[in-house]
């Protein structure tokens, strides 16, 4: 929270470049005319718009084609698909198909399916397979393109940076179907690859400004000379009737400045390819230093140099992102196009190992990145190596008692896995899954533990720890080494002469009381809060940060990582009568922990909505 921000998620969006922002503001304050107005102010606005259009055409290499200003790539995709499908509706193909790359942005297949149904085209929508590098299967295209009404591909993938050979694609498409409509998503290619669209047979190519230092809400669509166009937005007839609605002139002014910078051969704002490759090599080296078991999911030989996609064995992507976030480094975890997805559909389509897809992290920087910015990023990433020892299940080992002693619980797909450790450092695994084996083995090694008991574990886990005694949930048993009892299929833990049921299923509670950061500060002043429980891992926060930001003494804050919360509860170190506010990075984990404690009679809990991100 106190460190300067290092932003490495440029494929999601970029900050608006200062010179572009000045042009946008100037347009809003000075050249604010409506391009449809016939007075001088309107004529100046119209000229700005047409100058921008001509610069854009020069930049992407087209004299014959048209440029249509849009609100962004999604609108461009809609316009392309609607135009192509309406034009192709009178086809005489017996079994028509619509083709798209299996790793396309979700906006493409979802749009195809939507308009295919709305327009009653009734074509089969088919994904084109890719290889392990993310390259489209040209033989598959050749086999199916004859019956295709439209084919949609992308020039650069947003998750992996994988690039398609447009010339080779052009040949395989047109050799087998000269008339099919072809859309190429060029959003991630602008500024990273040279474009010469007049030398291709591409019919439609959407672009977006906010991926390349221009404002959000502005984009443009290239249409070839012979591409049919059905206006997606009807109204006052702006853009020569192609796209109604008053034009976003400030956004267009931003594009104009962007195009000028990109076309200026004397400017060093946009870095050359070799410099970007060197940046990528430096970042890859820093990541490899920090993460011992790293795998890069994108082949650098067929990817733009501004994107690195990697996974770390045995550490979830969300946990790696928490580690980065705590260091004020912004990256993406999982599928960038499908927020909340358990795995990356792009990496799944590439047939990479499930753990690579589930643990994937995307690190991306823009072509304006400076040497100093990359050097700072590499230094910050390298500094995480020591913190990594505390990440995930890798607990910090004290000189006296390893902090794994007691109950450690982890929620896995709504099931709870337990690692219970006694003072003799014997470990009991309950509900352990093969997918977590790597993490478990790291914990065992790092803490010097011996697995002596197994309850309800996967076959693979049992095979690894063959010398451990297995207990059956269906049979009553007492496990005295761990003060644990199995009774009628229910697990119990004994602590302080109390017998506490240990749930095997996690049932999230939706009725959790929440508070925002401003109200929390007011509640603290009014002494309506007894304590803050920070359930982040040790590596996620800096000493004293919450106390400083909330202006409260440090003894009001308890740092209890989420995997230790159950242990602190059953050991009686959390009082049911006290009014606690639970805190994490984003508010999601702390809300789940509120639900867990609710199940055990803690009714005075409040979750900090938005977490420390909004303090």
CSV table of C-alpha atoms in Angstrom, one decimal, residues 145-422:
chain,number,residue,atom,x,y,z
A,145,UNK,CA,-14.0,-23.2,-44.7
A,146,UNK,CA,-16.0,-24.2,-47.8
A,147,UNK,CA,-19.2,-24.2,-45.8
A,148,UNK,CA,-18.4,-21.2,-43.7
A,149,UNK,CA,-20.4,-18.0,-43.9
A,150,UNK,CA,-17.8,-16.2,-41.7
A,151,UNK,CA,-14.5,-16.9,-40.1
A,152,UNK,CA,-13.1,-14.9,-37.1
A,153,UNK,CA,-9.5,-15.0,-36.0
A,154,UNK,CA,-7.2,-12.7,-34.1
A,155,UNK,CA,-3.8,-11.3,-34.9
A,156,UNK,CA,-2.4,-11.4,-31.3
A,157,UNK,CA,-3.9,-13.3,-28.4
A,158,UNK,CA,-4.7,-11.2,-25.4
A,159,UNK,CA,-3.6,-13.9,-22.8
A,160,UNK,CA,-0.5,-15.4,-24.4
A,161,UNK,CA,0.6,-12.9,-27.0
A,162,UNK,CA,0.6,-15.7,-29.6
A,163,UNK,CA,0.6,-14.3,-33.1
A,164,UNK,CA,-1.0,-15.7,-36.2
A,165,UNK,CA,0.6,-15.7,-39.6
A,166,UNK,CA,-1.9,-13.6,-41.5
A,167,UNK,CA,-0.3,-14.2,-44.9
A,168,UNK,CA,-0.5,-18.0,-44.4
A,169,UNK,CA,-4.1,-17.7,-43.1
A,170,UNK,CA,-5.1,-15.5,-46.0
A,171,UNK,CA,-3.9,-18.2,-48.4
A,172,UNK,CA,-5.6,-21.2,-46.8
A,173,UNK,CA,-8.9,-19.2,-46.4
A,174,UNK,CA,-9.0,-17.8,-49.9
A,175,UNK,CA,-7.7,-21.0,-51.7
A,176,UNK,CA,-10.7,-22.8,-50.3
A,177,UNK,CA,-13.4,-20.1,-50.1
A,178,UNK,CA,-12.8,-16.8,-51.9
A,179,UNK,CA,-16.1,-15.3,-50.7
A,180,UNK,CA,-16.2,-16.1,-47.0
A,181,UNK,CA,-16.3,-13.0,-44.8
A,182,UNK,CA,-13.2,-12.7,-42.6
A,183,UNK,CA,-12.8,-10.7,-39.4
A,184,UNK,CA,-9.5,-10.3,-37.6
A,185,UNK,CA,-9.4,-9.0,-34.1
A,186,UNK,CA,-6.5,-6.6,-34.2
A,187,UNK,CA,-6.8,-5.1,-30.7
A,188,UNK,CA,-3.6,-6.5,-29.3
A,189,UNK,CA,-1.6,-6.2,-32.5
A,190,UNK,CA,-1.7,-2.4,-32.8
A,191,UNK,CA,1.7,-0.9,-31.8
A,192,UNK,CA,3.2,-4.4,-31.5
A,193,UNK,CA,3.2,-5.6,-35.1
A,194,UNK,CA,3.4,-3.8,-38.5
A,195,UNK,CA,0.0,-3.8,-40.3
A,196,UNK,CA,-0.7,-3.6,-44.0
A,197,UNK,CA,-4.3,-4.5,-44.4
A,198,UNK,CA,-4.5,-3.6,-48.1
A,199,UNK,CA,-2.2,-6.5,-48.8
A,200,UNK,CA,-4.7,-8.9,-47.1
A,201,UNK,CA,-8.2,-10.0,-47.9
A,202,UNK,CA,-9.4,-9.2,-44.4
A,203,UNK,CA,-13.0,-7.8,-44.5
A,204,UNK,CA,-13.3,-6.5,-40.9
A,205,UNK,CA,-10.7,-5.5,-38.3
A,206,UNK,CA,-11.8,-4.0,-34.9
A,207,UNK,CA,-9.4,-1.9,-32.8
A,208,UNK,CA,-9.6,-0.4,-29.3
A,209,UNK,CA,-8.0,2.8,-28.0
A,210,UNK,CA,-7.7,1.9,-24.3
A,211,UNK,CA,-5.3,-1.0,-25.0
A,212,UNK,CA,-2.7,1.5,-26.3
A,213,UNK,CA,-2.6,4.6,-24.1
A,214,UNK,CA,-5.8,6.3,-25.5
A,215,UNK,CA,-9.0,6.8,-23.4
A,216,UNK,CA,-11.6,4.1,-22.9
A,217,UNK,CA,-14.8,4.4,-24.9
A,218,UNK,CA,-13.1,5.0,-28.3
A,219,UNK,CA,-12.1,2.5,-31.0
A,220,UNK,CA,-12.3,2.1,-34.8
A,221,UNK,CA,-13.3,-0.6,-37.2
A,222,UNK,CA,-11.6,-1.2,-40.5
A,223,UNK,CA,-13.8,-2.4,-43.4
A,224,UNK,CA,-12.3,-3.5,-46.7
A,225,UNK,CA,-13.5,-1.9,-49.9
A,226,UNK,CA,-16.0,-4.7,-50.7
A,227,UNK,CA,-17.1,-5.5,-47.1
A,228,UNK,CA,-20.9,-5.2,-46.6
A,229,UNK,CA,-22.0,-2.9,-43.8
A,230,UNK,CA,-25.3,-2.9,-41.9
A,231,UNK,CA,-25.4,0.0,-39.5
A,232,UNK,CA,-25.4,-1.5,-36.0
A,233,UNK,CA,-26.7,1.8,-34.5
A,234,UNK,CA,-29.4,3.7,-36.3
A,235,UNK,CA,-30.4,7.3,-35.6
A,236,UNK,CA,-29.2,10.7,-36.9
A,237,UNK,CA,-27.1,9.3,-39.7
A,238,UNK,CA,-23.6,10.3,-38.4
A,239,UNK,CA,-20.6,8.7,-40.0
A,240,UNK,CA,-22.3,8.9,-43.4
A,241,UNK,CA,-25.1,6.8,-42.0
A,242,UNK,CA,-22.8,4.0,-41.0
A,243,UNK,CA,-22.9,4.6,-37.2
A,244,UNK,CA,-25.4,7.1,-35.7
A,245,UNK,CA,-24.9,9.1,-32.6
A,246,UNK,CA,-22.8,12.2,-31.9
A,247,UNK,CA,-19.2,11.3,-32.3
A,248,UNK,CA,-16.9,10.9,-29.3
A,249,UNK,CA,-14.7,13.8,-30.5
A,250,UNK,CA,-12.4,13.9,-27.3
A,251,UNK,CA,-11.8,10.2,-27.8
A,252,UNK,CA,-11.1,10.7,-31.5
A,253,UNK,CA,-8.7,13.6,-30.6
A,254,UNK,CA,-6.9,11.1,-28.3
A,255,UNK,CA,-6.6,8.7,-31.2
A,256,UNK,CA,-5.2,11.4,-33.5
A,257,UNK,CA,-2.4,12.1,-31.0
A,258,UNK,CA,-1.7,8.4,-30.6
A,259,UNK,CA,-1.5,7.9,-34.4
A,260,UNK,CA,0.8,10.9,-34.7
A,261,UNK,CA,3.2,9.4,-32.1
A,262,UNK,CA,3.2,6.0,-33.8
A,263,UNK,CA,3.9,7.5,-37.2
A,264,UNK,CA,6.7,9.7,-36.0
A,265,UNK,CA,9.9,8.0,-36.9
A,266,UNK,CA,11.9,10.4,-34.8
A,267,UNK,CA,10.0,9.7,-31.6
A,268,UNK,CA,11.4,7.3,-29.1
A,269,UNK,CA,8.1,7.0,-27.2
A,270,UNK,CA,7.2,3.7,-28.8
A,271,UNK,CA,10.1,1.2,-28.4
A,272,UNK,CA,11.5,-0.9,-31.2
A,273,UNK,CA,11.0,-4.6,-31.3
A,274,UNK,CA,14.5,-5.5,-30.2
A,275,UNK,CA,14.1,-3.3,-27.1
A,276,UNK,CA,10.8,-4.9,-26.2
A,277,UNK,CA,12.4,-8.3,-26.6
A,278,UNK,CA,15.1,-7.3,-24.2
A,279,UNK,CA,12.5,-6.1,-21.7
A,280,UNK,CA,10.8,-9.5,-21.9
A,281,UNK,CA,14.1,-11.4,-21.4
A,282,UNK,CA,14.9,-9.3,-18.3
A,283,UNK,CA,11.4,-9.9,-16.8
A,284,UNK,CA,11.6,-13.6,-17.6
A,285,UNK,CA,14.9,-13.9,-15.8
A,286,UNK,CA,13.6,-12.0,-12.8
A,287,UNK,CA,10.5,-14.3,-12.6
A,288,UNK,CA,12.7,-17.4,-13.0
A,289,UNK,CA,14.9,-16.2,-10.1
A,290,UNK,CA,12.0,-15.7,-7.8
A,291,UNK,CA,9.9,-18.8,-8.7
A,292,UNK,CA,11.8,-22.1,-8.7
A,293,UNK,CA,9.1,-24.1,-10.4
A,294,UNK,CA,8.0,-21.6,-13.1
A,295,UNK,CA,6.8,-22.6,-16.5
A,296,UNK,CA,6.2,-20.1,-19.3
A,297,UNK,CA,3.0,-21.0,-21.1
A,298,UNK,CA,3.6,-18.9,-24.2
A,299,UNK,CA,6.3,-19.7,-26.8
A,300,UNK,CA,8.4,-16.5,-27.0
A,301,UNK,CA,9.3,-17.3,-30.7
A,302,UNK,CA,5.7,-16.9,-31.8
A,303,UNK,CA,4.5,-14.3,-29.3
A,304,UNK,CA,4.7,-10.5,-29.2
A,305,UNK,CA,7.4,-9.5,-26.7
A,306,UNK,CA,5.0,-7.5,-24.5
A,307,UNK,CA,3.2,-10.5,-23.0
A,308,UNK,CA,4.5,-13.2,-20.6
A,309,UNK,CA,2.1,-15.9,-19.5
A,310,UNK,CA,3.5,-18.2,-16.7
A,311,UNK,CA,2.4,-20.7,-14.0
A,312,UNK,CA,4.2,-21.7,-10.8
A,313,UNK,CA,3.8,-25.4,-9.8
A,314,UNK,CA,2.0,-25.9,-6.6
A,315,UNK,CA,1.0,-22.3,-6.0
A,316,UNK,CA,-2.4,-21.1,-7.2
A,317,UNK,CA,-2.5,-18.1,-9.6
A,318,UNK,CA,-4.7,-16.2,-7.2
A,319,UNK,CA,-2.1,-16.6,-4.5
A,320,UNK,CA,0.7,-15.5,-6.8
A,321,UNK,CA,-1.4,-12.4,-7.7
A,322,UNK,CA,-1.9,-11.7,-4.0
A,323,UNK,CA,1.9,-11.8,-3.5
A,324,UNK,CA,2.3,-9.4,-6.4
A,325,UNK,CA,-0.5,-7.2,-5.2
A,326,UNK,CA,1.1,-6.9,-1.8
A,327,UNK,CA,4.2,-5.7,-3.5
A,328,UNK,CA,2.2,-3.1,-5.5
A,329,UNK,CA,2.7,-5.0,-8.8
A,330,UNK,CA,-0.4,-5.4,-10.9
A,331,UNK,CA,-0.8,-8.6,-13.0
A,332,UNK,CA,-3.7,-10.8,-14.0
A,333,UNK,CA,-4.5,-14.2,-12.6
A,334,UNK,CA,-6.5,-16.9,-14.5
A,335,UNK,CA,-8.4,-16.0,-17.6
A,336,UNK,CA,-8.3,-12.3,-18.2
A,337,UNK,CA,-11.4,-12.4,-20.4
A,338,UNK,CA,-13.4,-14.4,-17.9
A,339,UNK,CA,-13.1,-12.9,-14.5
A,340,UNK,CA,-13.7,-15.4,-11.8
A,341,UNK,CA,-13.0,-18.4,-14.1
A,342,UNK,CA,-11.3,-21.3,-12.4
A,343,UNK,CA,-8.9,-21.8,-15.3
A,344,UNK,CA,-7.9,-20.2,-18.5
A,345,UNK,CA,-9.9,-21.3,-21.5
A,346,UNK,CA,-7.1,-20.2,-23.8
A,347,UNK,CA,-4.6,-22.5,-22.1
A,348,UNK,CA,-7.1,-25.3,-22.0
A,349,UNK,CA,-7.6,-24.9,-25.8
A,350,UNK,CA,-3.8,-25.2,-26.1
A,351,UNK,CA,-4.0,-28.6,-24.2
A,352,UNK,CA,-1.6,-27.4,-21.5
A,353,UNK,CA,-1.6,-29.3,-18.2
A,354,UNK,CA,-4.6,-28.4,-15.9
A,355,UNK,CA,-2.3,-27.0,-13.2
A,356,UNK,CA,-0.8,-24.6,-15.8
A,357,UNK,CA,-4.2,-23.4,-16.8
A,358,UNK,CA,-5.5,-23.0,-13.2
A,359,UNK,CA,-2.3,-21.3,-11.9
A,360,UNK,CA,-1.8,-19.0,-14.9
A,361,UNK,CA,-0.5,-15.5,-14.5
A,362,UNK,CA,-0.4,-12.9,-17.3
A,363,UNK,CA,2.2,-10.2,-17.1
A,364,UNK,CA,2.0,-7.6,-19.9
A,365,UNK,CA,3.6,-4.2,-20.5
A,366,UNK,CA,3.0,-1.6,-23.2
A,367,UNK,CA,5.3,-0.6,-26.1
A,368,UNK,CA,5.8,2.8,-24.3
A,369,UNK,CA,7.5,1.0,-21.3
A,370,UNK,CA,10.8,2.6,-20.4
A,371,UNK,CA,14.1,1.0,-19.4
A,372,UNK,CA,13.7,2.4,-15.8
A,373,UNK,CA,10.2,1.0,-15.5
A,374,UNK,CA,11.3,-2.5,-16.5
A,375,UNK,CA,14.4,-2.4,-14.3
A,376,UNK,CA,12.2,-1.3,-11.3
A,377,UNK,CA,9.8,-4.1,-12.1
A,378,UNK,CA,12.6,-6.7,-12.2
A,379,UNK,CA,14.1,-5.5,-8.9
A,380,UNK,CA,10.7,-5.6,-7.2
A,381,UNK,CA,10.0,-9.1,-8.6
A,382,UNK,CA,13.4,-10.4,-7.4
A,383,UNK,CA,12.7,-9.0,-3.9
A,384,UNK,CA,9.7,-11.3,-3.6
A,385,UNK,CA,11.9,-14.4,-3.4
A,386,UNK,CA,12.3,-14.1,0.4
A,387,UNK,CA,8.5,-13.4,0.8
A,388,UNK,CA,7.7,-16.4,-1.2
A,389,UNK,CA,8.8,-18.6,1.7
A,390,UNK,CA,5.7,-17.4,3.5
A,391,UNK,CA,3.3,-17.8,0.6
A,392,UNK,CA,0.5,-20.4,0.3
A,393,UNK,CA,1.3,-23.4,2.5
A,394,UNK,CA,4.9,-22.4,3.0
A,395,UNK,CA,4.7,-21.2,6.6
A,396,UNK,CA,7.4,-19.2,8.2
A,397,UNK,CA,9.3,-21.6,10.5
A,398,UNK,CA,10.1,-20.1,13.9
A,399,UNK,CA,13.1,-21.2,16.0
A,400,UNK,CA,10.8,-22.7,18.7
A,401,UNK,CA,7.6,-24.1,17.3
A,402,UNK,CA,6.7,-24.4,13.6
A,403,UNK,CA,3.6,-22.3,13.0
A,404,UNK,CA,1.9,-25.2,11.3
A,405,UNK,CA,1.3,-26.8,14.7
A,406,UNK,CA,-2.5,-27.0,15.2
A,407,UNK,CA,-5.3,-27.0,12.6
A,408,UNK,CA,-4.7,-25.7,9.2
A,409,UNK,CA,-7.7,-25.6,6.9
A,410,UNK,CA,-8.1,-24.8,3.2
A,411,UNK,CA,-11.3,-24.4,1.1
A,412,UNK,CA,-11.0,-26.4,-2.2
A,413,UNK,CA,-14.1,-26.2,-4.4
A,414,UNK,CA,-16.4,-25.9,-1.4
A,415,UNK,CA,-14.6,-28.9,0.4
A,416,UNK,CA,-12.3,-28.3,3.3
A,417,UNK,CA,-8.9,-29.9,3.5
A,418,UNK,CA,-7.2,-30.1,6.9
A,419,UNK,CA,-3.6,-30.5,7.8
A,420,UNK,CA,-3.5,-31.1,11.6
A,421,UNK,CA,-0.1,-31.0,13.2
A,422,UNK,CA,0.7,-32.0,16.8
